[in-house]
Amino acid sequence: MACFEWINNDLLTGLLSEQHGTSFKRLIAYDVSFATKKGDNYASEMYRVSVQYDIGNIVKKRIILKVMPSGELQQKVMEENSIYSREIVIYSQIMPRIYELLRSIGDVSIISPLCLTTANTPKQMLVFEDVSEQSFKMMDRRLGLDLDHARLVIVKLAKLHACSRIVYEAEPTLFDLMMEGCISDDPKKQTFLPYYRRCVGQVMRLVQQWNKDGRWNSILGKLDKLQDKIIPYGCDVYHRRDDCFNVLNHNDIWVNNMMFQFEPGTGVKDVLLLDYQLSFYGSPGIDLNFLLYGSLQPEVRKLHLMELVQLYHTTLRGTLEQLHYGGTIPSLPDIHVEIIRKGFHRVNAVFQQMPVAMMERSEDADMDLILGEGERSETCRRELFDNPRYVSILPALLHEFDLAGYFD
């Protein structure tokens, strides 16, 4: 039985008063439900609240409460990475500046849902408009993005990156919490990192099952060594070079952090990017590798990857030019160099993110169990990696990564 007692009249009255000020008169009625299925948002808990209230006229609407996760290990990871503080800065200070820039060139794009207010008690939370009221909905994370959906995401991502660069150059201190990545050399921020090694172990287990004739011996040997190298390689992804073109990376750009709007009879129309909890200021190659290798349907990645990178660059360059950016705008080859330079992040996407994205029964998911140690956690991870959908695409990706040198 779901426990919503903490979402009560006093809490909602306070949140609505914070949003509307003296216009708010009284809360008339409310109803609470889960906004997502368990396992669909591993870094937060999401609640949908239907409220009816008086601000001089009667308003009926739905809001989303995004709350720090309840799992002990999850909470520790969130606290180590300043998750809550980071996201508040992005939604309350950086995003408004990005929208000012876009509106100045006549671009009415909306990149993310509107954050209405925040609170620290009884839990840390952000309060959002419920964009499902505007017919936005989540896709089936197990299938990945087709080309039409991927194009929309790429365009929004490029606009976020372009505008963030200009905001950073004007007010760099706004990005203080975004200057360190979620894979860190800092010994105080490594609770999550053993999971990376455990995922390599699961991939090795699968490869050993395929290796009846020894064809996988070379890759197996490299994967064995990768267990000790994956964390330093991951840290290198988040090492920033100041002589390169850096941007605000969403840094968790996968299917469940997107909501799509559809036009009847014409298909997908728009996308919003959600959840900036891990956002990082650094190479655009971070987001591009994670998106292109963690969220696309295999045929889309195989046939249209270069097209999507070109679309990204065209949108990035066009946005920067319209905003009269005074710095050096990266060329299309420059973007390809960044993708290659941060290419190990595609290994992270396939080894860590993809098994979670493809899991069949997210309602059974327990992220503390997936991240943890012990036999129950190992059993849970084995089930994730044994997913036939994942197993069917992994061999080709392993060969690609091996040829690219990411296992060396």
mmCIF file of C-alpha atoms in Angstrom:
data_model
loop_
_atom_site.group_PDB
_atom_site.id
_atom_site.type_symbol
_atom_site.label_atom_id
_atom_site.label_comp_id
_atom_site.label_asym_id
_atom_site.label_seq_id
_atom_site.Cartn_x
_atom_site.Cartn_y
_atom_site.Cartn_z
ATOM 1 C CA MET A 1 0.000 0.000 0.000
ATOM 2 C CA ALA A 2 1.462 3.371 -1.037
ATOM 3 C CA CYS A 3 2.218 5.752 1.818
ATOM 4 C CA PHE A 4 1.431 9.376 0.963
ATOM 5 C CA GLU A 5 0.757 10.695 4.475
ATOM 6 C CA TRP A 6 3.597 13.188 4.302
ATOM 7 C CA ILE A 7 1.954 14.823 1.262
ATOM 8 C CA ASN A 8 -0.734 16.568 3.295
ATOM 9 C CA ASN A 9 -2.761 19.758 3.492
ATOM 10 C CA ASP A 10 -0.036 21.699 5.321
ATOM 11 C CA LEU A 11 2.659 20.766 2.778
ATOM 12 C CA LEU A 12 0.545 21.596 -0.253
ATOM 13 C CA THR A 13 -0.722 24.834 1.283
ATOM 14 C CA GLY A 14 2.880 25.888 1.858
ATOM 15 C CA LEU A 15 3.950 24.979 -1.689
ATOM 16 C CA LEU A 16 1.018 26.793 -3.288
ATOM 17 C CA SER A 17 1.563 29.829 -1.058
ATOM 18 C CA GLU A 18 5.209 29.873 -2.121
ATOM 19 C CA GLN A 19 4.164 29.822 -5.765
ATOM 20 C CA HIS A 20 1.232 32.289 -5.669
ATOM 21 C CA GLY A 21 2.087 34.548 -2.705
ATOM 22 C CA THR A 22 -0.766 36.558 -1.234
ATOM 23 C CA SER A 23 -3.052 35.544 -4.105
ATOM 24 C CA PHE A 24 -3.386 32.077 -2.557
ATOM 25 C CA LYS A 25 -6.510 31.818 -0.370
ATOM 26 C CA ARG A 26 -7.052 28.150 0.489
ATOM 27 C CA LEU A 27 -6.575 24.571 -0.621
ATOM 28 C CA ILE A 28 -9.948 22.993 -1.412
ATOM 29 C CA ALA A 29 -9.063 19.402 -2.320
ATOM 30 C CA TYR A 30 -6.167 17.206 -3.445
ATOM 31 C CA ASP A 31 -5.389 13.656 -4.569
ATOM 32 C CA VAL A 32 -1.990 11.926 -4.705
ATOM 33 C CA SER A 33 -0.644 9.116 -6.912
ATOM 34 C CA PHE A 34 2.689 7.922 -8.259
ATOM 35 C CA ALA A 35 3.776 9.847 -11.357
ATOM 36 C CA THR A 36 6.017 7.058 -12.655
ATOM 37 C CA LYS A 37 6.420 3.347 -12.157
ATOM 38 C CA LYS A 38 9.006 2.111 -9.692
ATOM 39 C CA GLY A 39 12.376 1.837 -11.422
ATOM 40 C CA ASP A 40 11.597 4.379 -14.136
ATOM 41 C CA ASN A 41 13.358 7.198 -12.235
ATOM 42 C CA TYR A 42 16.272 5.701 -10.391
ATOM 43 C CA ALA A 43 17.553 9.029 -9.040
ATOM 44 C CA SER A 44 14.268 10.339 -7.638
ATOM 45 C CA GLU A 45 10.726 9.543 -6.554
ATOM 46 C CA MET A 46 7.923 11.217 -8.505
ATOM 47 C CA TYR A 47 4.421 11.966 -7.229
ATOM 48 C CA ARG A 48 1.494 13.440 -9.136
ATOM 49 C CA VAL A 49 -0.841 15.652 -7.070
ATOM 50 C CA SER A 50 -4.181 16.871 -8.398
ATOM 51 C CA VAL A 51 -5.015 20.084 -6.538
ATOM 52 C CA GLN A 52 -8.016 22.374 -6.397
ATOM 53 C CA TYR A 53 -7.461 25.748 -4.745
ATOM 54 C CA ASP A 54 -8.653 29.325 -4.507
ATOM 55 C CA ILE A 55 -6.567 32.312 -5.699
ATOM 56 C CA GLY A 56 -9.565 34.590 -6.130
ATOM 57 C CA ASN A 57 -10.845 32.117 -8.686
ATOM 58 C CA ILE A 58 -10.923 28.325 -8.438
ATOM 59 C CA VAL A 59 -7.968 26.553 -10.072
ATOM 60 C CA LYS A 60 -7.783 22.839 -10.854
ATOM 61 C CA LYS A 61 -4.405 21.538 -11.963
ATOM 62 C CA ARG A 62 -1.847 18.787 -11.485
ATOM 63 C CA ILE A 63 1.659 19.243 -10.142
ATOM 64 C CA ILE A 64 4.620 16.872 -9.900
ATOM 65 C CA LEU A 65 6.638 16.496 -6.710
ATOM 66 C CA LYS A 66 10.152 15.287 -7.433
ATOM 67 C CA VAL A 67 11.631 13.950 -4.209
ATOM 68 C CA MET A 68 15.027 12.648 -3.190
ATOM 69 C CA PRO A 69 14.979 8.820 -3.319
ATOM 70 C CA SER A 70 14.331 6.857 -0.139
ATOM 71 C CA GLY A 71 16.963 4.139 -0.666
ATOM 72 C CA GLU A 72 19.939 4.477 1.682
ATOM 73 C CA LEU A 73 22.581 3.907 -0.995
ATOM 74 C CA GLN A 74 20.735 6.120 -3.464
ATOM 75 C CA GLN A 75 20.553 8.943 -0.918
ATOM 76 C CA LYS A 76 24.264 8.709 -0.226
ATOM 77 C CA VAL A 77 25.062 8.967 -3.937
ATOM 78 C CA MET A 78 22.705 11.940 -4.287
ATOM 79 C CA GLU A 79 24.245 13.779 -1.326
ATOM 80 C CA GLU A 80 27.812 13.162 -2.497
ATOM 81 C CA ASN A 81 27.045 14.745 -5.857
ATOM 82 C CA SER A 82 25.040 17.758 -4.584
ATOM 83 C CA ILE A 83 22.107 16.502 -6.629
ATOM 84 C CA TYR A 84 19.398 18.661 -5.110
ATOM 85 C CA SER A 85 21.409 21.893 -5.019
ATOM 86 C CA ARG A 86 22.671 21.362 -8.547
ATOM 87 C CA GLU A 87 19.224 20.915 -10.021
ATOM 88 C CA ILE A 88 17.781 23.917 -8.170
ATOM 89 C CA VAL A 89 20.448 26.193 -9.667
ATOM 90 C CA ILE A 90 19.789 24.870 -13.153
ATOM 91 C CA TYR A 91 16.007 25.221 -13.013
ATOM 92 C CA SER A 92 15.843 28.504 -11.080
ATOM 93 C CA GLN A 93 18.813 30.412 -12.504
ATOM 94 C CA ILE A 94 20.404 28.856 -15.594
ATOM 95 C CA MET A 95 17.268 27.826 -17.491
ATOM 96 C CA PRO A 96 15.609 31.264 -17.203
ATOM 97 C CA ARG A 97 18.738 32.826 -18.713
ATOM 98 C CA ILE A 98 18.742 30.256 -21.519
ATOM 99 C CA TYR A 99 15.124 31.105 -22.302
ATOM 100 C CA GLU A 100 15.939 34.828 -22.343
ATOM 101 C CA LEU A 101 18.593 34.133 -24.967
ATOM 102 C CA LEU A 102 16.297 31.990 -27.101
ATOM 103 C CA ARG A 103 13.448 34.504 -26.914
ATOM 104 C CA SER A 104 15.836 37.279 -27.970
ATOM 105 C CA ILE A 105 16.191 35.535 -31.358
ATOM 106 C CA GLY A 106 12.513 34.660 -31.654
ATOM 107 C CA ASP A 107 12.976 31.030 -30.617
ATOM 108 C CA VAL A 108 10.035 29.929 -28.442
ATOM 109 C CA SER A 109 11.476 26.490 -27.677
ATOM 110 C CA ILE A 110 10.831 25.022 -24.247
ATOM 111 C CA ILE A 111 13.660 22.705 -23.191
ATOM 112 C CA SER A 112 12.348 21.401 -19.862
ATOM 113 C CA PRO A 113 9.209 21.491 -17.690
ATOM 114 C CA LEU A 114 8.656 24.599 -15.592
ATOM 115 C CA CYS A 115 9.834 24.337 -11.984
ATOM 116 C CA LEU A 116 7.181 26.048 -9.851
ATOM 117 C CA THR A 117 8.914 26.041 -6.463
ATOM 118 C CA THR A 118 11.185 24.021 -4.158
ATOM 119 C CA ALA A 119 11.100 22.808 -0.555
ATOM 120 C CA ASN A 120 13.437 21.239 1.996
ATOM 121 C CA THR A 121 10.889 19.814 4.457
ATOM 122 C CA PRO A 122 9.574 17.256 5.148
ATOM 123 C CA LYS A 123 11.756 16.082 2.248
ATOM 124 C CA GLN A 124 13.935 17.790 -0.320
ATOM 125 C CA MET A 125 11.821 18.294 -3.416
ATOM 126 C CA LEU A 126 11.238 20.264 -6.576
ATOM 127 C CA VAL A 127 7.701 21.051 -7.727
ATOM 128 C CA PHE A 128 6.967 21.022 -11.465
ATOM 129 C CA GLU A 129 4.080 21.662 -13.779
ATOM 130 C CA ASP A 130 2.570 18.372 -14.946
ATOM 131 C CA VAL A 131 3.346 18.414 -18.658
ATOM 132 C CA SER A 132 1.114 15.390 -19.220
ATOM 133 C CA GLU A 133 -1.675 17.991 -19.163
ATOM 134 C CA GLN A 134 -0.084 19.303 -22.376
ATOM 135 C CA SER A 135 -0.149 15.772 -23.845
ATOM 136 C CA PHE A 136 3.541 15.067 -23.186
ATOM 137 C CA LYS A 137 4.249 11.448 -22.335
ATOM 138 C CA MET A 138 7.163 9.086 -21.836
ATOM 139 C CA MET A 139 8.213 6.558 -24.464
ATOM 140 C CA ASP A 140 8.785 2.852 -23.931
ATOM 141 C CA ARG A 141 12.357 2.973 -22.625
ATOM 142 C CA ARG A 142 12.973 -0.652 -23.653
ATOM 143 C CA LEU A 143 12.723 0.099 -27.377
ATOM 144 C CA GLY A 144 14.931 3.164 -27.765
ATOM 145 C CA LEU A 145 14.353 6.214 -29.963
ATOM 146 C CA ASP A 146 13.448 6.052 -33.636
ATOM 147 C CA LEU A 147 14.857 8.655 -36.023
ATOM 148 C CA ASP A 148 12.056 11.218 -35.678
ATOM 149 C CA HIS A 149 12.282 11.185 -31.881
ATOM 150 C CA ALA A 150 16.091 11.300 -31.966
ATOM 151 C CA ARG A 151 16.104 14.365 -34.222
ATOM 152 C CA LEU A 152 13.919 16.295 -31.803
ATOM 153 C CA VAL A 153 16.175 15.397 -28.872
ATOM 154 C CA ILE A 154 19.336 16.357 -30.772
ATOM 155 C CA VAL A 155 17.934 19.792 -31.647
ATOM 156 C CA LYS A 156 16.901 20.556 -28.058
ATOM 157 C CA LEU A 157 20.254 19.314 -26.762
ATOM 158 C CA ALA A 158 22.157 21.525 -29.208
ATOM 159 C CA LYS A 159 20.155 24.594 -28.139
ATOM 160 C CA LEU A 160 20.782 23.797 -24.467
ATOM 161 C CA HIS A 161 24.503 23.430 -25.149
ATOM 162 C CA ALA A 162 24.786 26.583 -27.255
ATOM 163 C CA CYS A 163 22.944 28.848 -24.822
ATOM 164 C CA SER A 164 24.690 27.381 -21.783
ATOM 165 C CA ARG A 165 28.040 28.356 -23.267
ATOM 166 C CA ILE A 166 26.958 31.991 -23.499
ATOM 167 C CA VAL A 167 25.457 31.964 -20.003
ATOM 168 C CA TYR A 168 28.677 30.463 -18.630
ATOM 169 C CA GLU A 169 30.863 33.118 -20.211
ATOM 170 C CA ALA A 170 28.646 35.842 -18.734
ATOM 171 C CA GLU A 171 28.211 34.304 -15.249
ATOM 172 C CA PRO A 172 30.623 31.423 -14.662
ATOM 173 C CA THR A 173 29.929 31.198 -10.918
ATOM 174 C CA LEU A 174 26.411 29.912 -11.675
ATOM 175 C CA PHE A 175 28.087 26.686 -12.778
ATOM 176 C CA ASP A 176 30.170 26.059 -9.650
ATOM 177 C CA LEU A 177 28.187 22.928 -8.706
ATOM 178 C CA MET A 178 28.460 21.607 -12.273
ATOM 179 C CA MET A 179 32.240 21.653 -12.503
ATOM 180 C CA GLU A 180 32.818 18.146 -11.135
ATOM 181 C CA GLY A 181 31.496 15.005 -12.782
ATOM 182 C CA CYS A 182 29.606 12.113 -11.239
ATOM 183 C CA ILE A 183 32.628 9.826 -11.729
ATOM 184 C CA SER A 184 35.164 11.527 -9.517
ATOM 185 C CA ASP A 185 38.710 11.139 -8.238
ATOM 186 C CA ASP A 186 37.445 12.519 -4.926
ATOM 187 C CA PRO A 187 37.473 9.637 -2.386
ATOM 188 C CA LYS A 188 34.454 11.215 -0.664
ATOM 189 C CA LYS A 189 32.370 10.827 -3.857
ATOM 190 C CA GLN A 190 32.827 7.203 -4.843
ATOM 191 C CA THR A 191 29.858 5.318 -3.395
ATOM 192 C CA PHE A 192 28.474 4.681 -6.885
ATOM 193 C CA LEU A 193 31.736 3.661 -8.535
ATOM 194 C CA PRO A 194 31.918 -0.058 -7.590
ATOM 195 C CA TYR A 195 28.799 -0.513 -9.732
ATOM 196 C CA TYR A 196 30.899 0.224 -12.817
ATOM 197 C CA ARG A 197 33.256 -2.657 -12.042
ATOM 198 C CA ARG A 198 30.334 -4.968 -11.334
ATOM 199 C CA CYS A 199 28.808 -4.166 -14.703
ATOM 200 C CA VAL A 200 32.058 -5.095 -16.455
ATOM 201 C CA GLY A 201 31.913 -8.395 -14.565
ATOM 202 C CA GLN A 202 28.397 -9.048 -15.850
ATOM 203 C CA VAL A 203 29.454 -8.345 -19.439
ATOM 204 C CA MET A 204 32.391 -10.731 -18.985
ATOM 205 C CA ARG A 205 30.017 -13.416 -17.735
ATOM 206 C CA LEU A 206 27.951 -13.105 -20.914
ATOM 207 C CA VAL A 207 31.017 -13.166 -23.164
ATOM 208 C CA GLN A 208 32.321 -16.286 -21.412
ATOM 209 C CA GLN A 209 29.041 -18.019 -22.260
ATOM 210 C CA TRP A 210 29.537 -17.181 -25.950
ATOM 211 C CA ASN A 211 33.210 -18.178 -26.015
ATOM 212 C CA LYS A 212 32.851 -21.888 -26.760
ATOM 213 C CA ASP A 213 35.336 -21.753 -29.642
ATOM 214 C CA GLY A 214 37.729 -19.125 -28.265
ATOM 215 C CA ARG A 215 36.696 -16.371 -30.658
ATOM 216 C CA TRP A 216 36.167 -13.999 -27.753
ATOM 217 C CA ASN A 217 39.502 -14.674 -26.024
ATOM 218 C CA SER A 218 41.034 -11.315 -26.952
ATOM 219 C CA ILE A 219 38.061 -9.219 -25.845
ATOM 220 C CA LEU A 220 37.687 -11.289 -22.673
ATOM 221 C CA GLY A 221 41.277 -10.565 -21.737
ATOM 222 C CA LYS A 222 40.752 -6.850 -22.290
ATOM 223 C CA LEU A 223 37.509 -6.836 -20.292
ATOM 224 C CA ASP A 224 39.282 -8.551 -17.408
ATOM 225 C CA LYS A 225 41.821 -5.715 -17.299
ATOM 226 C CA LEU A 226 39.074 -3.136 -17.819
ATOM 227 C CA GLN A 227 37.598 -3.966 -14.419
ATOM 228 C CA ASP A 228 40.544 -2.163 -12.823
ATOM 229 C CA LYS A 229 40.668 0.618 -15.424
ATOM 230 C CA ILE A 230 37.011 1.534 -15.897
ATOM 231 C CA ILE A 231 36.915 4.020 -13.015
ATOM 232 C CA PRO A 232 40.040 5.984 -14.076
ATOM 233 C CA TYR A 233 38.790 5.854 -17.686
ATOM 234 C CA GLY A 234 35.423 7.118 -16.460
ATOM 235 C CA CYS A 235 37.089 9.908 -14.491
ATOM 236 C CA ASP A 236 38.949 10.929 -17.639
ATOM 237 C CA VAL A 237 35.619 11.477 -19.398
ATOM 238 C CA TYR A 238 34.956 14.231 -16.835
ATOM 239 C CA HIS A 239 38.374 15.866 -17.060
ATOM 240 C CA ARG A 240 37.723 19.227 -18.660
ATOM 241 C CA ARG A 241 40.098 20.980 -21.042
ATOM 242 C CA ASP A 242 39.707 24.740 -20.912
ATOM 243 C CA ASP A 243 41.090 25.108 -24.445
ATOM 244 C CA CYS A 244 38.124 23.157 -25.821
ATOM 245 C CA PHE A 245 34.505 24.197 -26.403
ATOM 246 C CA ASN A 246 32.679 23.266 -23.181
ATOM 247 C CA VAL A 247 28.948 23.326 -22.478
ATOM 248 C CA LEU A 248 26.430 22.369 -19.815
ATOM 249 C CA ASN A 249 25.887 18.651 -20.365
ATOM 250 C CA HIS A 250 22.571 17.205 -19.295
ATOM 251 C CA ASN A 251 24.733 14.189 -18.347
ATOM 252 C CA ASP A 252 21.876 11.706 -17.942
ATOM 253 C CA ILE A 253 20.339 11.969 -21.383
ATOM 254 C CA TRP A 254 18.385 8.722 -21.776
ATOM 255 C CA VAL A 255 14.846 7.794 -22.784
ATOM 256 C CA ASN A 256 13.223 8.131 -19.364
ATOM 257 C CA ASN A 257 14.534 11.664 -19.011
ATOM 258 C CA MET A 258 12.533 12.756 -22.059
ATOM 259 C CA MET A 259 8.827 13.390 -22.597
ATOM 260 C CA PHE A 260 7.340 13.657 -26.078
ATOM 261 C CA GLN A 261 4.311 15.480 -27.433
ATOM 262 C CA PHE A 262 2.392 14.086 -30.391
ATOM 263 C CA GLU A 263 0.323 15.757 -33.089
ATOM 264 C CA PRO A 264 -2.706 13.625 -34.063
ATOM 265 C CA GLY A 265 -2.140 12.189 -37.503
ATOM 266 C CA THR A 266 1.353 13.648 -37.948
ATOM 267 C CA GLY A 267 3.462 11.908 -35.319
ATOM 268 C CA VAL A 268 5.839 13.249 -32.720
ATOM 269 C CA LYS A 269 5.916 17.051 -32.425
ATOM 270 C CA ASP A 270 8.054 18.149 -29.474
ATOM 271 C CA VAL A 271 10.244 16.897 -26.628
ATOM 272 C CA LEU A 272 11.144 18.104 -23.137
ATOM 273 C CA LEU A 273 14.369 17.087 -21.400
ATOM 274 C CA LEU A 274 13.966 16.231 -17.704
ATOM 275 C CA ASP A 275 16.241 15.700 -14.704
ATOM 276 C CA TYR A 276 19.391 17.808 -14.496
ATOM 277 C CA GLN A 277 20.613 16.137 -11.308
ATOM 278 C CA LEU A 278 23.978 15.101 -12.729
ATOM 279 C CA SER A 279 24.581 18.015 -15.101
ATOM 280 C CA PHE A 280 28.228 18.760 -15.813
ATOM 281 C CA TYR A 281 30.089 21.570 -17.544
ATOM 282 C CA GLY A 282 32.468 19.995 -20.040
ATOM 283 C CA SER A 283 32.841 18.509 -23.499
ATOM 284 C CA PRO A 284 29.642 18.089 -25.569
ATOM 285 C CA GLY A 285 31.040 14.676 -26.430
ATOM 286 C CA ILE A 286 29.770 13.482 -23.045
ATOM 287 C CA ASP A 287 26.090 14.004 -23.859
ATOM 288 C CA LEU A 288 26.454 12.975 -27.488
ATOM 289 C CA ASN A 289 28.101 9.635 -26.730
ATOM 290 C CA PHE A 290 25.620 8.820 -23.970
ATOM 291 C CA LEU A 291 22.617 9.679 -26.132
ATOM 292 C CA LEU A 292 23.794 8.059 -29.346
ATOM 293 C CA TYR A 293 24.863 4.808 -27.690
ATOM 294 C CA GLY A 294 22.426 4.590 -24.794
ATOM 295 C CA SER A 295 19.049 5.585 -26.211
ATOM 296 C CA LEU A 296 18.816 4.991 -29.974
ATOM 297 C CA GLN A 297 17.284 1.993 -31.648
ATOM 298 C CA PRO A 298 20.174 -0.117 -33.040
ATOM 299 C CA GLU A 299 19.222 0.502 -36.689
ATOM 300 C CA VAL A 300 18.996 4.251 -36.110
ATOM 301 C CA ARG A 301 22.470 4.311 -34.588
ATOM 302 C CA LYS A 302 23.839 2.147 -37.389
ATOM 303 C CA LEU A 303 22.311 4.097 -40.290
ATOM 304 C CA HIS A 304 21.839 7.662 -39.048
ATOM 305 C CA LEU A 305 24.509 8.444 -36.452
ATOM 306 C CA MET A 306 26.453 10.807 -38.738
ATOM 307 C CA GLU A 307 23.242 12.542 -39.800
ATOM 308 C CA LEU A 308 22.329 13.187 -36.162
ATOM 309 C CA VAL A 309 25.774 14.567 -35.350
ATOM 310 C CA GLN A 310 25.510 16.887 -38.352
ATOM 311 C CA LEU A 311 22.045 18.049 -37.207
ATOM 312 C CA TYR A 312 23.476 18.721 -33.756
ATOM 313 C CA HIS A 313 26.274 20.815 -35.209
ATOM 314 C CA THR A 314 24.002 22.732 -37.586
ATOM 315 C CA THR A 315 21.677 23.661 -34.690
ATOM 316 C CA LEU A 316 24.547 24.506 -32.329
ATOM 317 C CA ARG A 317 26.276 26.714 -34.899
ATOM 318 C CA GLY A 318 23.046 28.386 -36.038
ATOM 319 C CA THR A 319 22.008 29.201 -32.464
ATOM 320 C CA LEU A 320 25.415 30.623 -31.575
ATOM 321 C CA GLU A 321 25.539 32.708 -34.752
ATOM 322 C CA GLN A 322 22.058 34.146 -34.175
ATOM 323 C CA LEU A 323 23.093 35.061 -30.623
ATOM 324 C CA HIS A 324 26.248 36.758 -31.991
ATOM 325 C CA TYR A 325 28.536 34.545 -29.933
ATOM 326 C CA GLY A 326 31.963 36.163 -29.858
ATOM 327 C CA GLY A 327 34.043 33.054 -29.313
ATOM 328 C CA THR A 328 35.179 30.354 -31.694
ATOM 329 C CA ILE A 329 32.298 28.207 -32.894
ATOM 330 C CA PRO A 330 33.368 24.563 -33.237
ATOM 331 C CA SER A 331 33.332 23.090 -36.734
ATOM 332 C CA LEU A 332 31.660 19.785 -37.557
ATOM 333 C CA PRO A 333 35.089 18.047 -37.464
ATOM 334 C CA ASP A 334 35.658 19.632 -34.038
ATOM 335 C CA ILE A 335 32.448 18.014 -32.768
ATOM 336 C CA HIS A 336 33.508 14.656 -34.177
ATOM 337 C CA VAL A 337 36.847 15.046 -32.373
ATOM 338 C CA GLU A 338 35.014 15.675 -29.082
ATOM 339 C CA ILE A 339 32.854 12.590 -29.615
ATOM 340 C CA ILE A 340 35.951 10.490 -30.222
ATOM 341 C CA ARG A 341 37.890 12.127 -27.367
ATOM 342 C CA LYS A 342 35.106 11.293 -24.910
ATOM 343 C CA GLY A 343 34.247 8.045 -26.679
ATOM 344 C CA PHE A 344 34.742 5.861 -23.630
ATOM 345 C CA HIS A 345 31.454 7.281 -22.351
ATOM 346 C CA ARG A 346 29.652 5.120 -24.915
ATOM 347 C CA VAL A 347 31.044 2.117 -23.001
ATOM 348 C CA ASN A 348 29.536 3.558 -19.818
ATOM 349 C CA ALA A 349 26.199 4.012 -21.608
ATOM 350 C CA VAL A 350 26.092 0.426 -22.880
ATOM 351 C CA PHE A 351 27.470 -1.251 -19.741
ATOM 352 C CA GLN A 352 25.679 0.752 -17.042
ATOM 353 C CA GLN A 353 22.649 2.518 -18.519
ATOM 354 C CA MET A 354 21.379 0.242 -21.243
ATOM 355 C CA PRO A 355 20.620 -2.823 -19.048
ATOM 356 C CA VAL A 356 18.515 -0.629 -16.748
ATOM 357 C CA ALA A 357 16.757 1.007 -19.698
ATOM 358 C CA MET A 358 15.861 -2.373 -21.182
ATOM 359 C CA MET A 359 14.679 -4.076 -17.985
ATOM 360 C CA GLU A 360 11.293 -5.700 -18.435
ATOM 361 C CA ARG A 361 9.740 -5.396 -14.983
ATOM 362 C CA SER A 362 10.658 -1.992 -13.603
ATOM 363 C CA GLU A 363 7.998 -2.333 -10.895
ATOM 364 C CA ASP A 364 10.278 -4.947 -9.280
ATOM 365 C CA ALA A 365 13.338 -2.691 -9.469
ATOM 366 C CA ASP A 366 15.170 -1.745 -6.307
ATOM 367 C CA MET A 367 18.038 0.584 -7.144
ATOM 368 C CA ASP A 368 19.784 0.007 -3.824
ATOM 369 C CA LEU A 369 19.758 -3.695 -4.690
ATOM 370 C CA ILE A 370 21.002 -3.099 -8.242
ATOM 371 C CA LEU A 371 23.826 -0.862 -7.005
ATOM 372 C CA GLY A 372 24.745 -2.881 -3.932
ATOM 373 C CA GLU A 373 26.949 -5.830 -3.060
ATOM 374 C CA GLY A 374 26.114 -9.367 -1.960
ATOM 375 C CA GLU A 375 24.426 -12.336 -3.606
ATOM 376 C CA ARG A 376 20.961 -10.775 -3.835
ATOM 377 C CA SER A 377 22.420 -7.803 -5.687
ATOM 378 C CA GLU A 378 24.414 -10.066 -7.992
ATOM 379 C CA THR A 379 21.288 -12.079 -8.756
ATOM 380 C CA CYS A 380 19.427 -8.865 -9.571
ATOM 381 C CA ARG A 381 22.198 -7.695 -11.912
ATOM 382 C CA ARG A 382 22.387 -11.088 -13.630
ATOM 383 C CA GLU A 383 18.701 -10.800 -14.449
ATOM 384 C CA LEU A 384 19.256 -7.328 -15.898
ATOM 385 C CA PHE A 385 22.133 -8.394 -18.131
ATOM 386 C CA ASP A 386 20.499 -11.655 -19.229
ATOM 387 C CA ASN A 387 17.682 -9.693 -20.887
ATOM 388 C CA PRO A 388 17.422 -11.142 -24.442
ATOM 389 C CA ARG A 389 16.935 -7.650 -25.875
ATOM 390 C CA TYR A 390 20.257 -6.538 -24.376
ATOM 391 C CA VAL A 391 22.102 -9.739 -25.257
ATOM 392 C CA SER A 392 21.015 -9.440 -28.898
ATOM 393 C CA ILE A 393 22.769 -6.091 -29.460
ATOM 394 C CA LEU A 394 25.778 -6.404 -27.154
ATOM 395 C CA PRO A 395 28.114 -8.509 -29.372
ATOM 396 C CA ALA A 396 28.219 -5.970 -32.219
ATOM 397 C CA LEU A 397 28.839 -3.122 -29.768
ATOM 398 C CA LEU A 398 31.671 -5.014 -28.062
ATOM 399 C CA HIS A 399 33.394 -5.551 -31.413
ATOM 400 C CA GLU A 400 32.920 -1.873 -32.286
ATOM 401 C CA PHE A 401 34.367 -0.714 -28.953
ATOM 402 C CA ASP A 402 37.281 -3.123 -29.294
ATOM 403 C CA LEU A 403 38.141 -1.863 -32.794
ATOM 404 C CA ALA A 404 37.917 1.733 -31.538
ATOM 405 C CA GLY A 405 40.444 0.952 -28.784
ATOM 406 C CA TYR A 406 38.151 1.655 -25.830
ATOM 407 C CA PHE A 407 39.086 -1.622 -24.113
ATOM 408 C CA ASP A 408 42.849 -1.040 -24.422
#
